[in-house]
Amino acid sequence: NGMNNLSVEEKVTVKSKNLDVLAEYNKSKRKKSANFVVIGHVDAGKSTLMGRLLADQGAIDQRTLEKYRKEAEKIGKGSFALAWVLDQGSEERARGVTIDIATNKFETNTTAFTIVDAPGHRDFVPNMIAGASQADFAVLVIDSNTGKFESGLRGQTKEHALLVRSMGVQKIVVAVNKMDTVQWAKERFDEIQQQISSFLTTAGFLARNISFVPCSGVLGDNISRRSEDPQSSWYTGPTLIEELETSEPYTHALDKPLRMTIGDVFRGGVQNPISISGRLDAGSLQVGDQILTMPSGESAAIRSIEVDGDTSDWAVAGQNVVLNLANIDPIHLRSGDVICRASSPIATITTFTAKVLAFEHLMPMLIDIHRGRLHVPGRISKLVASLDKASGAPIKKRPKIVGPGTVARIVVEMDQAVPLEAPTRIVLRSGGSTVAAGLLE
Ligand code: GDP
């Protein structure tokens, strides 16, 4: 096949510019990148709000929006136009409406945002777990409407918030949405803020990492522009966009050893026969660098780099990149493998301890360990303790079993050696469903 023709007999020499990448980064005008995941109860207005963000920031052109509006009107759901921007569900397609938009990126003056696994109405929790594993922060959408808020709190809101926290997401922006339906009542906002704060701190979020913005996704109020509704004049804080932009610090470890988990391996064409894509988890790299791919332990040279679709001489942690490689046979590159350097390679391990949130009963049992797209079979070999959600302190040592909703420290063994190190976000599945998610310690 074609791949085999790309023999590595002739080594390519790639010249390095020997850049001081961190210095380049600091003086570059390149926007910081931030990934976030959107969570909340069904119908809280997540899709509408995200559609609004994309539209306001010019990520969707007017013609496309107009097309949606028409398509939506045709089947009598005019107000859904914005939500449809993001709704990638199959329901619409079944009705013969094609929505070909796939964008989930938008930019402000300072930041290039990616909405990771934006919510459709289906399969939401599995999507969200995948999203949460790549998110710098979460946006929690709350329906401020009386009654709806309370039912939301009993529903997915809590489950989602606990899940993203368990996966190591530290910062959460709460969009108190549909404020137009409660006449922008400050009392309502205060009440919601108080209840959600108390719940989020119990779930382990620090108060200083939680913020609240009263808004209306449908009207676009306090999303990218300030609400002009006189009833909302009591609110003088940031708009949602301003809040997202200040959602630093992202824990991007620029000065740590290079780590990048391979998302996809593909053939980039004649010029770039072997390319890999993914997000730089830690460290930095530049054209001409020698990298090591684990677990195969093979080396390769970086021929060229793309950052968010643009050619670049270098890349740093937090950026979504494509690396065009030379001097490696693609059989050594698989999605889920880790790119590092020979000087500080990632260890391959067969057992680890993790702090996880249980979705189902956990006991010593067979499971699949998922990290990004990588998955390997293994088992929970020991329950070390059940833990307090807020403090992480042990509640009960050596439990025989822990129930859904419990946070626990467990020991996991894998059937093969895998490049993994703390703090990696992992998901444990069994029989086709997710049984736990959390952080390798
Ligand atoms: P999702 O399930 O969380 O993605 O919610 P959707 O975005 O599909 O919104 C659910 C419903 O709430 C739709 O009918 C929206 O038009 C409506 N909606 C969303 N945001 C607002 C808002 O800010 N104000 C009002 N009045 N309705 C909204």
Short mmCIF file of C-alpha atoms and ligand atoms in Angstrom, two decimals:
data_model
loop_
_atom_site.label_atom_id
_atom_site.label_comp_id
_atom_site.label_asym_id
_atom_site.label_seq_id
_atom_site.Cartn_x
_atom_site.Cartn_y
_atom_site.Cartn_z
CA ASN A 1 0.00 0.00 0.00
CA GLY A 2 0.90 3.63 -0.32
CA MET A 3 2.08 4.04 3.23
CA ASN A 4 4.80 1.45 2.76
CA ASN A 5 6.19 3.37 -0.16
CA LEU A 6 7.04 6.15 2.20
CA SER A 7 10.12 4.30 3.25
CA VAL A 8 12.39 5.85 5.80
CA GLU A 9 15.54 4.77 4.01
CA GLU A 10 16.31 8.27 2.94
CA LYS A 11 16.52 10.38 6.05
CA VAL A 12 15.39 13.93 5.62
CA THR A 13 17.40 16.63 7.31
CA VAL A 14 15.21 19.33 8.77
CA LYS A 15 16.98 22.53 9.71
CA SER A 16 16.19 24.02 13.08
CA LYS A 17 16.11 27.76 13.58
CA ASN A 18 17.15 27.16 17.19
CA LEU A 19 14.51 29.52 18.47
CA ASP A 20 13.95 30.30 22.12
CA VAL A 21 10.34 29.21 21.84
CA LEU A 22 9.15 30.63 25.15
CA ALA A 23 10.66 34.01 24.25
CA GLU A 24 8.99 33.81 20.82
CA TYR A 25 5.71 32.98 22.48
CA ASN A 26 5.94 35.86 24.93
CA LYS A 27 6.60 38.40 22.23
CA SER A 28 4.15 36.93 19.74
CA LYS A 29 0.83 38.50 19.05
CA ARG A 30 -0.67 35.05 18.82
CA LYS A 31 -3.86 34.80 20.78
CA LYS A 32 -4.01 32.47 23.70
CA SER A 33 -6.14 29.40 23.07
CA ALA A 34 -8.78 28.14 25.43
CA ASN A 35 -10.98 25.08 25.23
CA PHE A 36 -14.23 24.92 27.14
CA VAL A 37 -17.05 22.49 27.59
CA VAL A 38 -20.70 23.52 27.97
CA ILE A 39 -22.78 21.76 30.59
CA GLY A 40 -26.23 22.06 32.11
CA HIS A 41 -29.73 20.67 32.10
CA VAL A 42 -31.52 19.89 28.85
CA ASP A 43 -33.36 23.00 27.57
CA ALA A 44 -31.34 25.34 29.80
CA GLY A 45 -30.37 27.09 26.55
CA LYS A 46 -26.88 25.69 25.95
CA SER A 47 -27.15 25.41 22.17
CA THR A 48 -28.81 28.80 21.82
CA LEU A 49 -26.15 30.45 23.92
CA MET A 50 -23.30 28.85 22.04
CA GLY A 51 -24.91 29.67 18.71
CA ARG A 52 -25.14 33.25 19.91
CA LEU A 53 -21.47 33.32 20.88
CA LEU A 54 -20.43 31.95 17.50
CA ALA A 55 -22.70 34.33 15.62
CA ASP A 56 -21.72 37.41 17.65
CA GLN A 57 -18.03 36.72 17.22
CA GLY A 58 -18.40 36.34 13.49
CA ALA A 59 -17.62 32.63 13.47
CA ILE A 60 -20.76 32.17 11.41
CA ASP A 61 -21.47 34.42 8.50
CA GLN A 62 -24.80 36.15 8.07
CA ARG A 63 -25.70 34.06 5.03
CA THR A 64 -25.32 30.81 6.90
CA LEU A 65 -27.38 32.14 9.78
CA GLU A 66 -30.03 33.28 7.32
CA LYS A 67 -30.08 29.82 5.81
CA TYR A 68 -30.74 28.29 9.21
CA ARG A 69 -33.44 30.77 9.95
CA LYS A 70 -35.20 29.84 6.72
CA GLU A 71 -34.81 26.14 7.29
CA ALA A 72 -36.08 26.51 10.82
CA GLU A 73 -39.05 28.57 9.74
CA LYS A 74 -39.95 26.06 7.07
CA ILE A 75 -40.78 23.52 9.71
CA GLY A 76 -42.18 26.08 12.10
CA LYS A 77 -39.43 26.34 14.67
CA GLY A 78 -38.22 29.85 13.96
CA SER A 79 -36.84 30.54 17.38
CA PHE A 80 -34.56 27.57 17.15
CA ALA A 81 -32.34 29.03 14.47
CA LEU A 82 -29.54 29.79 16.88
CA ALA A 83 -29.73 26.50 18.65
CA TRP A 84 -29.46 24.75 15.32
CA VAL A 85 -26.14 26.29 14.68
CA LEU A 86 -24.74 23.85 17.16
CA ASP A 87 -27.21 21.05 17.21
CA GLN A 88 -25.55 18.26 15.33
CA GLY A 89 -28.25 15.74 16.20
CA SER A 90 -29.70 13.45 13.58
CA GLU A 91 -33.29 14.44 14.18
CA GLU A 92 -33.12 17.38 11.82
CA ARG A 93 -31.41 15.36 9.17
CA ALA A 94 -34.18 12.79 9.40
CA ARG A 95 -36.59 15.58 8.52
CA GLY A 96 -34.54 16.38 5.47
CA VAL A 97 -32.90 19.48 6.84
CA THR A 98 -29.20 19.48 6.30
CA ILE A 99 -27.04 21.47 8.59
CA ASP A 100 -23.51 21.37 7.42
CA ILE A 101 -21.92 23.65 9.90
CA ALA A 102 -19.30 22.09 12.07
CA THR A 103 -17.59 25.08 13.48
CA ASN A 104 -17.02 25.16 17.16
CA LYS A 105 -14.34 27.84 17.17
CA PHE A 106 -14.54 31.58 17.61
CA GLU A 107 -12.08 34.32 18.37
CA THR A 108 -12.10 37.48 20.39
CA ASN A 109 -9.34 40.09 20.34
CA THR A 110 -7.37 38.16 22.91
CA THR A 111 -8.39 34.53 22.71
CA ALA A 112 -9.04 31.72 20.24
CA PHE A 113 -11.80 29.65 21.83
CA THR A 114 -12.74 26.08 21.00
CA ILE A 115 -15.98 24.66 22.32
CA VAL A 116 -15.08 21.04 22.89
CA ASP A 117 -17.86 18.64 22.04
CA ALA A 118 -20.58 21.23 21.98
CA PRO A 119 -23.82 19.71 23.13
CA GLY A 120 -26.33 18.18 20.80
CA HIS A 121 -29.46 16.90 22.43
CA ARG A 122 -28.43 13.29 22.27
CA ASP A 123 -25.74 11.20 23.81
CA PHE A 124 -24.90 14.15 25.88
CA VAL A 125 -23.05 12.62 28.78
CA PRO A 126 -20.59 10.57 26.69
CA ASN A 127 -19.94 13.68 24.56
CA MET A 128 -19.39 15.72 27.62
CA ILE A 129 -16.94 13.30 29.13
CA ALA A 130 -14.88 13.49 25.96
CA GLY A 131 -15.18 17.26 26.03
CA ALA A 132 -14.36 17.59 29.70
CA SER A 133 -11.17 15.65 29.18
CA GLN A 134 -9.87 18.48 26.96
CA ALA A 135 -11.44 21.49 28.64
CA ASP A 136 -9.62 24.36 30.35
CA PHE A 137 -12.85 25.45 31.97
CA ALA A 138 -16.57 24.78 31.90
CA VAL A 139 -19.56 26.99 31.16
CA LEU A 140 -22.56 25.89 33.18
CA VAL A 141 -25.86 27.11 31.74
CA ILE A 142 -28.74 27.54 34.19
CA ASP A 143 -32.38 28.28 33.29
CA SER A 144 -33.30 31.06 35.69
CA ASN A 145 -37.01 30.49 35.13
CA THR A 146 -38.80 29.64 38.37
CA GLY A 147 -39.28 25.92 38.69
CA LYS A 148 -36.98 25.14 35.77
CA PHE A 149 -33.96 26.03 37.84
CA GLU A 150 -35.03 23.76 40.67
CA SER A 151 -35.74 20.82 38.36
CA GLY A 152 -32.42 21.43 36.67
CA LEU A 153 -30.65 21.20 39.99
CA ARG A 154 -32.22 17.85 40.59
CA GLY A 155 -31.26 16.76 37.08
CA GLN A 156 -28.18 16.96 34.94
CA THR A 157 -26.81 20.20 36.36
CA LYS A 158 -25.33 18.58 39.44
CA GLU A 159 -24.21 15.46 37.66
CA HIS A 160 -22.37 17.44 34.97
CA ALA A 161 -20.72 19.83 37.39
CA LEU A 162 -19.46 17.01 39.55
CA LEU A 163 -18.19 15.18 36.51
CA VAL A 164 -16.16 18.06 35.09
CA ARG A 165 -14.71 18.78 38.53
CA SER A 166 -13.78 15.11 38.96
CA MET A 167 -11.95 15.31 35.65
CA GLY A 168 -9.79 18.12 36.95
CA VAL A 169 -11.58 21.14 35.50
CA GLN A 170 -11.00 23.91 38.05
CA LYS A 171 -12.72 26.96 36.68
CA ILE A 172 -16.44 27.28 36.00
CA VAL A 173 -18.42 30.18 34.54
CA VAL A 174 -22.13 30.03 35.34
CA ALA A 175 -24.38 31.61 32.71
CA VAL A 176 -27.59 32.39 34.56
CA ASN A 177 -29.64 32.28 31.38
CA LYS A 178 -33.15 33.27 30.27
CA MET A 179 -33.08 36.26 32.61
CA ASP A 180 -35.61 37.83 30.22
CA THR A 181 -38.19 35.31 31.47
CA VAL A 182 -37.88 36.58 35.04
CA GLN A 183 -37.79 40.31 34.18
CA TRP A 184 -34.11 40.36 35.15
CA ALA A 185 -35.05 40.02 38.81
CA LYS A 186 -31.95 40.56 40.90
CA GLU A 187 -33.43 38.48 43.74
CA ARG A 188 -33.74 35.53 41.40
CA PHE A 189 -30.13 35.90 40.27
CA ASP A 190 -28.92 36.21 43.88
CA GLU A 191 -30.88 33.15 44.92
CA ILE A 192 -29.47 31.09 42.06
CA GLN A 193 -25.96 32.35 42.69
CA GLN A 194 -26.21 31.38 46.34
CA GLN A 195 -27.56 27.89 45.70
CA ILE A 196 -25.19 27.08 42.86
CA SER A 197 -22.16 28.43 44.74
CA SER A 198 -22.96 26.27 47.69
CA PHE A 199 -23.38 23.22 45.49
CA LEU A 200 -20.25 23.91 43.41
CA THR A 201 -18.08 24.36 46.48
CA THR A 202 -19.38 21.05 47.80
CA ALA A 203 -18.39 19.54 44.48
CA GLY A 204 -14.84 20.76 45.05
CA PHE A 205 -14.69 24.04 43.10
CA LEU A 206 -12.91 26.87 44.90
CA ALA A 207 -15.06 29.97 45.38
CA ARG A 208 -12.56 32.12 43.52
CA ASN A 209 -12.86 29.87 40.45
CA ILE A 210 -16.64 30.27 40.17
CA SER A 211 -18.27 33.26 38.47
CA PHE A 212 -21.82 34.18 37.50
CA VAL A 213 -23.21 36.21 34.61
CA PRO A 214 -26.94 36.99 34.26
CA CYS A 215 -27.78 36.77 30.56
CA SER A 216 -30.22 35.95 27.79
CA GLY A 217 -28.92 33.75 25.00
CA VAL A 218 -31.95 34.37 22.81
CA LEU A 219 -31.70 38.17 23.05
CA GLY A 220 -27.91 38.24 23.17
CA ASP A 221 -28.01 40.30 26.37
CA ASN A 222 -24.80 40.23 28.43
CA ILE A 223 -23.30 37.71 26.02
CA SER A 224 -21.10 39.88 23.77
CA ARG A 225 -22.78 43.16 24.55
CA ARG A 226 -24.27 44.62 27.67
CA SER A 227 -28.01 44.26 28.19
CA GLU A 228 -29.83 47.52 27.53
CA ASP A 229 -32.92 46.36 29.34
CA PRO A 230 -33.50 48.93 32.15
CA GLN A 231 -34.55 46.05 34.41
CA SER A 232 -31.01 44.69 34.23
CA SER A 233 -29.27 47.90 35.23
CA TRP A 234 -28.36 46.52 38.67
CA TYR A 235 -25.78 44.25 37.01
CA THR A 236 -22.50 46.02 36.30
CA GLY A 237 -20.17 43.00 36.09
CA PRO A 238 -18.55 41.51 33.00
CA THR A 239 -20.43 40.11 30.00
CA LEU A 240 -20.10 36.39 29.36
CA ILE A 241 -17.41 36.98 26.73
CA GLU A 242 -15.42 39.19 29.09
CA GLU A 243 -15.71 36.53 31.76
CA LEU A 244 -14.52 33.82 29.35
CA GLU A 245 -11.56 35.94 28.31
CA THR A 246 -10.39 36.40 31.87
CA SER A 247 -10.71 32.72 32.64
CA GLU A 248 -7.02 32.44 33.28
CA PRO A 249 -4.94 30.94 34.56
CA TYR A 250 -5.17 27.93 32.32
CA THR A 251 -2.84 25.34 33.64
CA HIS A 252 -0.79 25.08 30.50
CA ALA A 253 2.64 23.94 31.52
CA LEU A 254 4.83 25.71 28.98
CA ASP A 255 8.06 25.07 30.86
CA LYS A 256 7.42 21.38 31.54
CA PRO A 257 8.78 18.53 29.40
CA LEU A 258 7.05 18.12 26.02
CA ARG A 259 3.87 16.06 26.03
CA MET A 260 1.35 15.74 23.25
CA THR A 261 -1.25 13.02 22.91
CA ILE A 262 -1.82 12.06 19.29
CA GLY A 263 -5.41 12.65 18.25
CA ASP A 264 -5.23 11.66 14.61
CA VAL A 265 -2.58 10.26 12.30
CA PHE A 266 -3.06 11.13 8.65
CA ARG A 267 -1.36 11.63 5.35
CA GLY A 268 -1.03 15.28 4.61
CA GLY A 269 -0.16 14.86 0.90
CA VAL A 270 3.02 14.73 -1.14
CA GLN A 271 4.72 17.51 0.78
CA ASN A 272 3.84 16.18 4.19
CA PRO A 273 3.49 12.44 3.91
CA ILE A 274 2.94 11.82 7.63
CA SER A 275 1.09 14.16 9.92
CA ILE A 276 -0.29 13.96 13.42
CA SER A 277 -2.75 16.25 15.13
CA GLY A 278 -3.53 16.90 18.75
CA ARG A 279 -3.21 19.36 21.53
CA LEU A 280 0.08 20.16 23.19
CA ASP A 281 -0.48 19.19 26.82
CA ALA A 282 2.85 20.48 28.10
CA GLY A 283 6.10 22.02 26.91
CA SER A 284 6.92 23.47 23.53
CA LEU A 285 8.45 22.42 20.23
CA GLN A 286 9.83 23.85 17.00
CA VAL A 287 10.57 22.86 13.43
CA GLY A 288 13.64 20.63 13.28
CA ASP A 289 13.11 19.12 16.73
CA GLN A 290 13.64 15.43 17.26
CA ILE A 291 10.71 13.88 19.04
CA LEU A 292 10.06 10.50 20.57
CA THR A 293 6.76 8.68 20.26
CA MET A 294 5.68 6.40 23.07
CA PRO A 295 5.13 3.55 23.65
CA SER A 296 6.95 2.59 20.43
CA GLY A 297 10.06 4.55 21.43
CA GLU A 298 10.69 5.59 17.79
CA SER A 299 12.05 9.01 16.92
CA ALA A 300 11.00 11.45 14.21
CA ALA A 301 11.86 14.94 13.01
CA ILE A 302 9.39 17.79 12.88
CA ARG A 303 9.26 19.02 9.31
CA SER A 304 6.66 21.72 9.78
CA ILE A 305 4.01 22.85 12.25
CA GLU A 306 0.50 24.21 11.96
CA VAL A 307 -1.11 25.99 14.89
CA ASP A 308 -4.87 26.44 14.62
CA GLY A 309 -4.52 26.00 10.86
CA ASP A 310 -1.65 28.48 10.32
CA THR A 311 1.94 27.55 9.58
CA SER A 312 4.24 28.27 12.49
CA ASP A 313 7.89 27.70 13.39
CA TRP A 314 6.95 26.65 16.91
CA ALA A 315 4.10 25.65 19.19
CA VAL A 316 3.46 25.73 22.92
CA ALA A 317 1.26 23.92 25.42
CA GLY A 318 -2.44 24.62 25.06
CA GLN A 319 -2.33 24.99 21.29
CA ASN A 320 -4.11 22.68 18.87
CA VAL A 321 -1.48 21.63 16.35
CA VAL A 322 -0.71 19.54 13.31
CA LEU A 323 2.85 18.24 13.17
CA ASN A 324 4.21 17.16 9.80
CA LEU A 325 6.84 14.53 10.46
CA ALA A 326 9.86 13.07 8.70
CA ASN A 327 12.00 10.00 9.29
CA ILE A 328 9.41 7.76 10.87
CA ASP A 329 7.31 4.87 9.65
CA PRO A 330 3.63 5.63 10.36
CA ILE A 331 3.11 2.17 11.84
CA HIS A 332 4.76 3.56 14.98
CA LEU A 333 2.19 6.33 15.32
CA ARG A 334 -1.23 5.64 16.73
CA SER A 335 -3.99 7.80 18.07
CA GLY A 336 -3.54 7.92 21.85
CA ASP A 337 0.25 7.58 21.73
CA VAL A 338 2.27 10.30 23.42
CA ILE A 339 4.89 12.56 21.84
CA CYS A 340 7.79 13.56 24.09
CA ARG A 341 11.57 14.02 23.97
CA ALA A 342 14.32 11.49 24.52
CA SER A 343 15.72 13.75 27.25
CA SER A 344 12.58 13.40 29.40
CA PRO A 345 10.44 10.59 28.08
CA ILE A 346 7.06 9.70 29.52
CA ALA A 347 7.06 6.47 31.52
CA THR A 348 4.97 3.56 30.39
CA ILE A 349 3.12 2.01 33.29
CA THR A 350 0.84 -0.95 33.96
CA THR A 351 -0.77 0.20 37.20
CA PHE A 352 -1.84 3.51 38.69
CA THR A 353 -3.88 5.16 41.44
CA ALA A 354 -6.73 7.46 40.43
CA LYS A 355 -9.30 9.65 42.09
CA VAL A 356 -12.58 9.08 40.30
CA LEU A 357 -16.25 9.89 40.41
CA ALA A 358 -18.31 6.69 40.25
CA PHE A 359 -21.34 6.62 37.95
CA GLU A 360 -22.15 3.03 38.78
CA HIS A 361 -21.16 0.66 41.55
CA LEU A 362 -17.42 0.13 41.64
CA MET A 363 -15.71 -2.91 43.07
CA PRO A 364 -12.77 -5.02 41.97
CA MET A 365 -13.92 -5.60 38.37
CA LEU A 366 -12.88 -5.72 34.73
CA ILE A 367 -12.93 -2.36 32.93
CA ASP A 368 -11.59 -0.52 29.89
CA ILE A 369 -9.37 2.45 30.60
CA HIS A 370 -9.91 5.37 28.20
CA ARG A 371 -7.65 8.35 27.84
CA GLY A 372 -8.70 10.48 24.89
CA ARG A 373 -9.12 7.94 22.13
CA LEU A 374 -6.72 5.48 23.62
CA HIS A 375 -8.28 2.57 25.44
CA VAL A 376 -6.84 -0.54 26.99
CA PRO A 377 -8.43 -3.38 28.92
CA GLY A 378 -7.67 -3.76 32.61
CA ARG A 379 -9.26 -3.99 36.02
CA ILE A 380 -9.96 -2.13 39.20
CA SER A 381 -7.75 -4.11 41.54
CA LYS A 382 -8.43 -2.22 44.77
CA LEU A 383 -10.72 0.37 46.31
CA VAL A 384 -8.42 2.43 48.52
CA ALA A 385 -11.00 4.76 50.08
CA SER A 386 -14.16 6.73 49.48
CA LEU A 387 -13.46 10.45 49.65
CA ASP A 388 -15.11 13.68 50.67
CA LYS A 389 -16.06 15.52 47.44
CA ALA A 390 -15.00 18.95 48.60
CA SER A 391 -11.80 18.22 50.53
CA GLY A 392 -10.76 14.87 49.06
CA ALA A 393 -10.20 13.52 52.59
CA PRO A 394 -10.80 9.78 53.08
CA ILE A 395 -14.22 8.93 54.50
CA LYS A 396 -14.05 5.15 54.53
CA LYS A 397 -10.91 3.09 53.97
CA ARG A 398 -10.91 -0.13 51.93
CA PRO A 399 -14.64 -0.17 51.08
CA LYS A 400 -15.77 -3.38 49.38
CA ILE A 401 -17.94 -1.42 46.97
CA VAL A 402 -18.77 2.24 46.31
CA GLY A 403 -22.02 3.53 44.87
CA PRO A 404 -22.86 5.98 42.07
CA GLY A 405 -22.07 9.59 42.94
CA THR A 406 -19.20 8.62 45.24
CA VAL A 407 -15.71 10.00 44.79
CA ALA A 408 -13.15 7.29 45.45
CA ARG A 409 -9.46 6.54 45.21
CA ILE A 410 -8.86 3.31 43.33
CA VAL A 411 -5.99 1.24 42.02
CA VAL A 412 -6.18 0.22 38.37
CA GLU A 413 -4.14 -2.42 36.57
CA MET A 414 -3.81 -2.56 32.79
CA ASP A 415 -3.17 -5.54 30.56
CA GLN A 416 -0.38 -3.71 28.73
CA ALA A 417 2.12 -0.95 29.44
CA VAL A 418 0.74 2.48 28.51
CA PRO A 419 2.37 5.93 28.48
CA LEU A 420 0.50 7.65 31.29
CA GLU A 421 1.43 10.10 34.02
CA ALA A 422 -0.31 12.31 36.55
CA PRO A 423 -2.40 14.38 36.20
CA THR A 424 -4.09 12.63 33.28
CA ARG A 425 -7.84 12.63 32.83
CA ILE A 426 -9.20 9.13 32.45
CA VAL A 427 -12.55 7.46 31.90
CA LEU A 428 -13.39 3.90 32.96
CA ARG A 429 -15.96 1.96 30.98
CA SER A 430 -17.52 -1.42 31.31
CA GLY A 431 -20.07 -3.22 29.14
CA GLY A 432 -20.52 -0.17 26.91
CA SER A 433 -21.23 2.34 29.66
CA THR A 434 -19.10 4.76 31.60
CA VAL A 435 -18.66 3.57 35.17
CA ALA A 436 -16.27 6.25 36.43
CA ALA A 437 -14.17 9.25 35.36
CA GLY A 438 -11.42 11.14 37.05
CA LEU A 439 -7.75 11.93 37.42
CA LEU A 440 -4.73 9.70 37.54
CA GLU A 441 -2.71 10.67 40.61
P1 GDP B 1 -30.32 23.12 25.36
O1 GDP B 1 -31.12 21.87 25.43
O2 GDP B 1 -29.71 23.42 26.68
O3 GDP B 1 -29.29 23.14 24.25
O4 GDP B 1 -31.37 24.32 25.10
P2 GDP B 1 -31.74 25.11 23.75
O5 GDP B 1 -30.66 26.04 23.37
O6 GDP B 1 -32.22 24.13 22.73
O7 GDP B 1 -32.95 26.00 24.27
C1 GDP B 1 -34.14 25.45 24.80
C2 GDP B 1 -35.29 26.43 24.62
O8 GDP B 1 -35.08 27.60 25.40
C3 GDP B 1 -35.48 26.91 23.19
O9 GDP B 1 -36.84 27.02 22.92
C4 GDP B 1 -34.82 28.28 23.20
O10 GDP B 1 -35.37 29.12 22.21
C5 GDP B 1 -35.15 28.77 24.58
N1 GDP B 1 -34.16 29.72 25.10
C6 GDP B 1 -32.81 29.59 25.09
N2 GDP B 1 -32.22 30.66 25.66
C7 GDP B 1 -33.20 31.51 26.02
C8 GDP B 1 -33.23 32.80 26.66
O11 GDP B 1 -32.21 33.40 27.00
N3 GDP B 1 -34.47 33.35 26.87
C9 GDP B 1 -35.62 32.72 26.51
N4 GDP B 1 -36.77 33.34 26.75
N5 GDP B 1 -35.63 31.51 25.91
C10 GDP B 1 -34.45 30.91 25.67
#
